[in-house]
XYZ file of C-alpha atoms in Angstrom:
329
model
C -7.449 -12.618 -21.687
C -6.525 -16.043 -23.017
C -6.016 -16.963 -26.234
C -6.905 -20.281 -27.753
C -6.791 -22.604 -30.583
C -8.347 -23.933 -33.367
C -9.884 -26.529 -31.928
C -12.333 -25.057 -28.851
C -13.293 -27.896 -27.864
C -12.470 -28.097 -23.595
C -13.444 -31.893 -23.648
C -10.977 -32.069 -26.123
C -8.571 -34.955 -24.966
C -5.880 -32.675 -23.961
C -5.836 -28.878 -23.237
C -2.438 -27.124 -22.758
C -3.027 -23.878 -20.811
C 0.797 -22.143 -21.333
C 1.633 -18.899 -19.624
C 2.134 -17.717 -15.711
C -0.759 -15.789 -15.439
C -2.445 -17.149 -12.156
C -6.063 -16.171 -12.967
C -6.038 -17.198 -16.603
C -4.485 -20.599 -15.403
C -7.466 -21.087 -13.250
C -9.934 -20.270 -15.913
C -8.877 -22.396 -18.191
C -9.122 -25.514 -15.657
C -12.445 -24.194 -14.929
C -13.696 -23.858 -18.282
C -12.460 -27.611 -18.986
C -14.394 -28.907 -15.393
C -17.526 -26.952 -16.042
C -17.951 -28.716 -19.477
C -17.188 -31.815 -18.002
C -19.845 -31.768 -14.993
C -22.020 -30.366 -17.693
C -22.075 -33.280 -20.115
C -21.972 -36.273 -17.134
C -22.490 -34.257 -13.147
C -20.513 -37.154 -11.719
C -16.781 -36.303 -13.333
C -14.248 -37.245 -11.322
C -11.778 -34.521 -11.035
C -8.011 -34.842 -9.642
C -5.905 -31.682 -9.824
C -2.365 -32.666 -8.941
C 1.215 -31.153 -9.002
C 4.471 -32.268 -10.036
C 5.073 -34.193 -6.543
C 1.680 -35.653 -6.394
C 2.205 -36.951 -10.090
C 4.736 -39.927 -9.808
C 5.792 -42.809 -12.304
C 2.935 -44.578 -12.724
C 0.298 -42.206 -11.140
C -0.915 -41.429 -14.619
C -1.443 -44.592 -15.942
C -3.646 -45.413 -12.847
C -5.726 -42.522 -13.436
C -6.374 -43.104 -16.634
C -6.720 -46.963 -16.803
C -10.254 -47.758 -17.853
C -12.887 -47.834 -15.389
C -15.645 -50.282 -15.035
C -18.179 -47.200 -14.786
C -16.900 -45.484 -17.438
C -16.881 -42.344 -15.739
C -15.383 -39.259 -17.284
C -12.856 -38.005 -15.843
C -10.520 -34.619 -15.661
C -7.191 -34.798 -14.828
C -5.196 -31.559 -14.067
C -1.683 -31.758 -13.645
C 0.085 -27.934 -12.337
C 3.361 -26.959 -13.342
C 4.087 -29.042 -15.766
C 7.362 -27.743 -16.191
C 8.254 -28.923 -12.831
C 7.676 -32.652 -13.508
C 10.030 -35.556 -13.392
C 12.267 -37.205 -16.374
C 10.191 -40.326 -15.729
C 7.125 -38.951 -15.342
C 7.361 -37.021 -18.496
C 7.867 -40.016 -20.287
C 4.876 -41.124 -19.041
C 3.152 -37.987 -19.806
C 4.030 -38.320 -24.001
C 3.634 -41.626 -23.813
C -0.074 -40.604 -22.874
C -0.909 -38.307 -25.318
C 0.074 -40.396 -28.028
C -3.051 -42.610 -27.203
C -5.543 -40.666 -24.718
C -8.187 -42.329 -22.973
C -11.589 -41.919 -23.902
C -14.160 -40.300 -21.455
C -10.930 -38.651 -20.044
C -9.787 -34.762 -20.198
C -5.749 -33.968 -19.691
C -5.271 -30.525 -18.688
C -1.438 -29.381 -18.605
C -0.517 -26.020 -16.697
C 2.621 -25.393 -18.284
C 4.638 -21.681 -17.284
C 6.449 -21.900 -21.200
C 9.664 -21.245 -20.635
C 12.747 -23.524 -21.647
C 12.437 -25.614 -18.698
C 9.849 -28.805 -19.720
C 9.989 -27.391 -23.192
C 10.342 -31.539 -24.689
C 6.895 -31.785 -23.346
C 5.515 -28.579 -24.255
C 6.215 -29.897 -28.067
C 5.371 -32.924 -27.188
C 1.273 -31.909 -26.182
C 1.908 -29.390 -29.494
C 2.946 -32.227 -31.759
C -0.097 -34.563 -30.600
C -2.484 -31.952 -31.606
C -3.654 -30.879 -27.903
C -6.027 -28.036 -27.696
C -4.231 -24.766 -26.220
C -5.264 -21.934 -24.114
C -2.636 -19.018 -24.307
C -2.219 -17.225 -20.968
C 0.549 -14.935 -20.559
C 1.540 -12.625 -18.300
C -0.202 -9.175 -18.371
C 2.719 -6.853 -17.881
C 1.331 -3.965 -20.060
C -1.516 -1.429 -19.378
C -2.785 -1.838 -22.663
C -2.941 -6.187 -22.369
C -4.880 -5.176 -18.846
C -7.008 -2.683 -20.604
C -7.978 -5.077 -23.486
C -8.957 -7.670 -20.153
C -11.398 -5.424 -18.658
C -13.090 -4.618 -21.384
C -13.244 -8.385 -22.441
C -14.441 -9.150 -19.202
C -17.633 -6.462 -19.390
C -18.203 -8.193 -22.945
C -18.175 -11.322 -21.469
C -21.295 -10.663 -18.968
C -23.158 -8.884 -22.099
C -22.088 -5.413 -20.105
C -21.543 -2.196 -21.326
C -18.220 0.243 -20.120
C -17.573 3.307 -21.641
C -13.684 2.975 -22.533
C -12.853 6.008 -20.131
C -14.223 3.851 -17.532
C -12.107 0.806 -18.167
C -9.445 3.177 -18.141
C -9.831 4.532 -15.063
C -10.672 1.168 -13.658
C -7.213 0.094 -14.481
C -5.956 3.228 -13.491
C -7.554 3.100 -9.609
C -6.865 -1.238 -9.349
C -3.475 -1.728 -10.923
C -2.134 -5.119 -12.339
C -3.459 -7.683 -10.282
C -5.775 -9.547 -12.753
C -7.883 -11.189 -9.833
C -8.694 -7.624 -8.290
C -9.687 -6.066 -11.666
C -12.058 -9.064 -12.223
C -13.698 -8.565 -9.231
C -13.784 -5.162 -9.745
C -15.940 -5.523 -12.940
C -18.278 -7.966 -11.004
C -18.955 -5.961 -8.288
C -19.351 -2.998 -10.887
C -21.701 -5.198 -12.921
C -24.019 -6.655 -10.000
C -24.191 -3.197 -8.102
C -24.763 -0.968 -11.834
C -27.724 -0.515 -13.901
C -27.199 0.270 -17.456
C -24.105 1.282 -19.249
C -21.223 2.000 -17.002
C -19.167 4.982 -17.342
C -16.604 6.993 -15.493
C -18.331 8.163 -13.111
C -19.885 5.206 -11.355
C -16.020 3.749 -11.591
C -14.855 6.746 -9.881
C -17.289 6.860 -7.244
C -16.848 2.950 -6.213
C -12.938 3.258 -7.087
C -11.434 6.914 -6.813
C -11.064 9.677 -4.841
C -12.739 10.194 -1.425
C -14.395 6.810 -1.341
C -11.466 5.045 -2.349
C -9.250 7.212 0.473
C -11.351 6.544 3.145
C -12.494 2.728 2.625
C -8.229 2.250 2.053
C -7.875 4.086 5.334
C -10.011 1.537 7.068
C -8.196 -1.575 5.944
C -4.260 -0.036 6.470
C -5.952 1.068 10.239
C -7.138 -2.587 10.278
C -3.915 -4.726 9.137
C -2.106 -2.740 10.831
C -3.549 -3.907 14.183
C -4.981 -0.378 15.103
C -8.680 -1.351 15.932
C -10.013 1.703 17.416
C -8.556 3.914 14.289
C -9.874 1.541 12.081
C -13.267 1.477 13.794
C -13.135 5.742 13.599
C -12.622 5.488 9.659
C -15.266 2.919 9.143
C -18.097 5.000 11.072
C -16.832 7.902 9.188
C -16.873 6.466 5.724
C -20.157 4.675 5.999
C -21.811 8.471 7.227
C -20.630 9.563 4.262
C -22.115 7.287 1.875
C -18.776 4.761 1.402
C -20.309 1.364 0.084
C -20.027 -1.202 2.375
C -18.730 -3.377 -0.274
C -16.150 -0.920 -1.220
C -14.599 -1.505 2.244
C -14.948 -5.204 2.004
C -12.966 -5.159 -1.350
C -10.144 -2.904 0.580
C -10.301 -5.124 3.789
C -9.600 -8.164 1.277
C -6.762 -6.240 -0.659
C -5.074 -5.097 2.483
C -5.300 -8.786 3.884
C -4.452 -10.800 0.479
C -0.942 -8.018 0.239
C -0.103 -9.608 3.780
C -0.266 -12.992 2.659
C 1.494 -12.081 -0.558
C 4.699 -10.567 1.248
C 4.807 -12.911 3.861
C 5.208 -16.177 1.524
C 7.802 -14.471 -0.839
C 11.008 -14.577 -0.865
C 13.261 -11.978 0.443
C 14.391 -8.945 -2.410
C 14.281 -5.104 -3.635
C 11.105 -3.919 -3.339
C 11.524 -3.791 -7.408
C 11.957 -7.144 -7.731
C 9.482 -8.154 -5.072
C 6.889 -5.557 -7.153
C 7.222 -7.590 -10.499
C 6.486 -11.090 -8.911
C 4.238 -9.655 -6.962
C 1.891 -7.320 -9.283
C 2.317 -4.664 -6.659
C 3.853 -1.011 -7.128
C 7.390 -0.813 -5.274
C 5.893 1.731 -2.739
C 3.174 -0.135 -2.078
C 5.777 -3.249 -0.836
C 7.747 -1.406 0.692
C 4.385 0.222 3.005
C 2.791 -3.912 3.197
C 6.231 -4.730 4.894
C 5.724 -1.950 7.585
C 2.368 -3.571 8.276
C 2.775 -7.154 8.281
C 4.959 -7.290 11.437
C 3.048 -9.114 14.248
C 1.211 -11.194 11.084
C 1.704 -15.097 11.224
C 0.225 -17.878 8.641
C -2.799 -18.364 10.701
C -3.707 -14.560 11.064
C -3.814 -14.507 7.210
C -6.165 -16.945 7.912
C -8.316 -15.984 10.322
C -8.908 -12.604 8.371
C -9.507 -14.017 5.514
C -12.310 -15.593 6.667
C -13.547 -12.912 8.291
C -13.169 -10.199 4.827
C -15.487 -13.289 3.637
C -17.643 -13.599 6.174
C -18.037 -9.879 6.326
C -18.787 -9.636 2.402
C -21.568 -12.194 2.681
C -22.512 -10.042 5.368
C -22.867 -6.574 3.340
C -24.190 -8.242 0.340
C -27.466 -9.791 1.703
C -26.315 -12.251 3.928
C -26.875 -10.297 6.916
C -29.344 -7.598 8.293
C -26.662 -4.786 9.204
C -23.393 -4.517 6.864
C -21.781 -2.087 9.388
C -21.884 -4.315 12.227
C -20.552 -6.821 9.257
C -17.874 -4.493 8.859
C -17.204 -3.824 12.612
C -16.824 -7.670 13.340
C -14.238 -8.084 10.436
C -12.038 -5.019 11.646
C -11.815 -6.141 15.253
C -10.891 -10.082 13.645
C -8.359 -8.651 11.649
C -6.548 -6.082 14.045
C -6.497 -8.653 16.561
C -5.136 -11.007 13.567
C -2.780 -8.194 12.861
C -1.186 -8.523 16.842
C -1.084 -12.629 16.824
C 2.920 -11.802 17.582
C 2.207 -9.746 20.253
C 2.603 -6.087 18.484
C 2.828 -3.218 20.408
């Protein structure tokens, strides 16, 4: 979970978010926007990275405006950001603009470290969000995250949540807010192993390899047979969108070991090593098109739609066909 400062302020004039942890990252920027639109609905928000951010840029976007508008400017990877434009950047925070929020997404390594003090020295609020590499950081996370909706989980059941989702932050969020919106009451090991473990986890994981793997009649089989036997539908959409997101994952990375691919990755070695069996025949715009469709279908089997399995059905047949945009055999 993130850490912060002192001063908690997100209009604060400057908020440092330091740390490579995606979700956390994206939090904080939220957090800082959602004050912003909540003290004037009309802030204008520009989220830039280092290319977009030239000499100069800055100082346009924060010159005064004749409205008087408030403003949020995010700038991503920091780190990343040129001599000159850093210059620009301290020479900024030693006299911020009124009605205007800075928010620097900095990774905290060595690299950009001048400005990194620099946003330190001037006082800027900062939201601490590191890497969660142990089980016991991810642990602490879930159970934040039930404390954060006003939820109670037993701690064997944020246990074996972590246990059954692994170390992708974004997955064990939405975990917990599928858990929370589908539960009543306190939630306890059992209701995470029937939505997460075992049979039910087997078979709705079954469906979505059968899927990405461009094997549409297999994948149709394990569908029919999970939903007879009481698999929630939304169990299957969270498996669809796992299976797809791995795809995309692999595909954009860069070439390594499976162990080295696994740590950048937030995937178990195996599991890389079984994702690049299934993305052959996958292209940019299949990712695409299934993602939509995992969405489309999860609308579907949460309200948006009278009949989840034929929710379900459509998003299979989208993504095997997705799966064999290359022409796979």
């Amino acid at each position: 979970m993130a850490r912060k400062t002192a001063n908690d302020d997100p209009l604060a004039p400057v908020t440092l978010a330091v740390g490579q942890e995606e979700l956390l990252l994206d939090r904080a920027v939220q957090e800082v926007v959602a004050a912003a639109k909540a003290s004037d609905a009309d802030t204008d928000v520009r989220d830039l990275t280092p290319d977009q951010l030239q000499p100069g840029t800055l100082a346009e976007l924060t010159s005064p405006s004749l409205f008087a508008e408030r403003k949020v400017v995010v700038v991503r990877n920091a780190q990343d950001l040129s001599a000159d434009t850093i210059k620009d950047v301290k020479a900024y925070l030693g006299a911020p603009a009124e009605e205007i929020t800075l928010v620097l997404l900095h990774a905290g390594g060595a690299k950009g470290k001048g400005l990194l003090d620099a946003a330190r020295k001037a006082g800027a609020r900062e939201v601490a969000c590191p890497k969660m590499t142990k089980p016991a950081d991810r642990l602490a996370f879930v159970r934040q995250e039930f404390r954060a909706v006003g939820r109670s989980a037993t701690p064997e059941a944020c246990q074996t949540l972590v246990d059954a989702i692994g170390s992708d932050l974004r997955e064990l969020a939405s975990a917990v807010s599928q858990l929370v919106a589908d539960v009543e009451g306190t939630i306890d090991e059992a209701v995470v192993g029937r939505y997460y473990t075992g049979r039910a986890e087997a078979s709705s994981f079954t469906v979505a390899d059968r899927a990405v793997e461009g094997r549409a009649a297999e994948a149709l089989e394990a569908l029919r047979w999970s939903l007879s036997t009481g698999v929630a539908p939304v169990l299957i959409t969270s498996a669809l969108a796992q299976g797809v997101r791995a795809i995309g994952k692999l595909s954009s990375a860069r070439g390594g070991r499976p162990a080295d691919l696994a740590r950048e990755l937030g995937m178990p070695p195996w599991k890389i090593d079984r994702v690049r069996q299934q993305m052959r025949g996958w292209t940019p715009d299949g990712v695409a098109v299934a993602l939509r469709a995992v969405a489309e279908a999860d609308a579907g089997v949460k309200g948006g739609g009278d009949d989840p399995g034929y929710a379900l059905e459509k998003a299979v047949v989208t993504i095997a066909r997705a799966a064999r945009s290359r022409g796979r055999g």
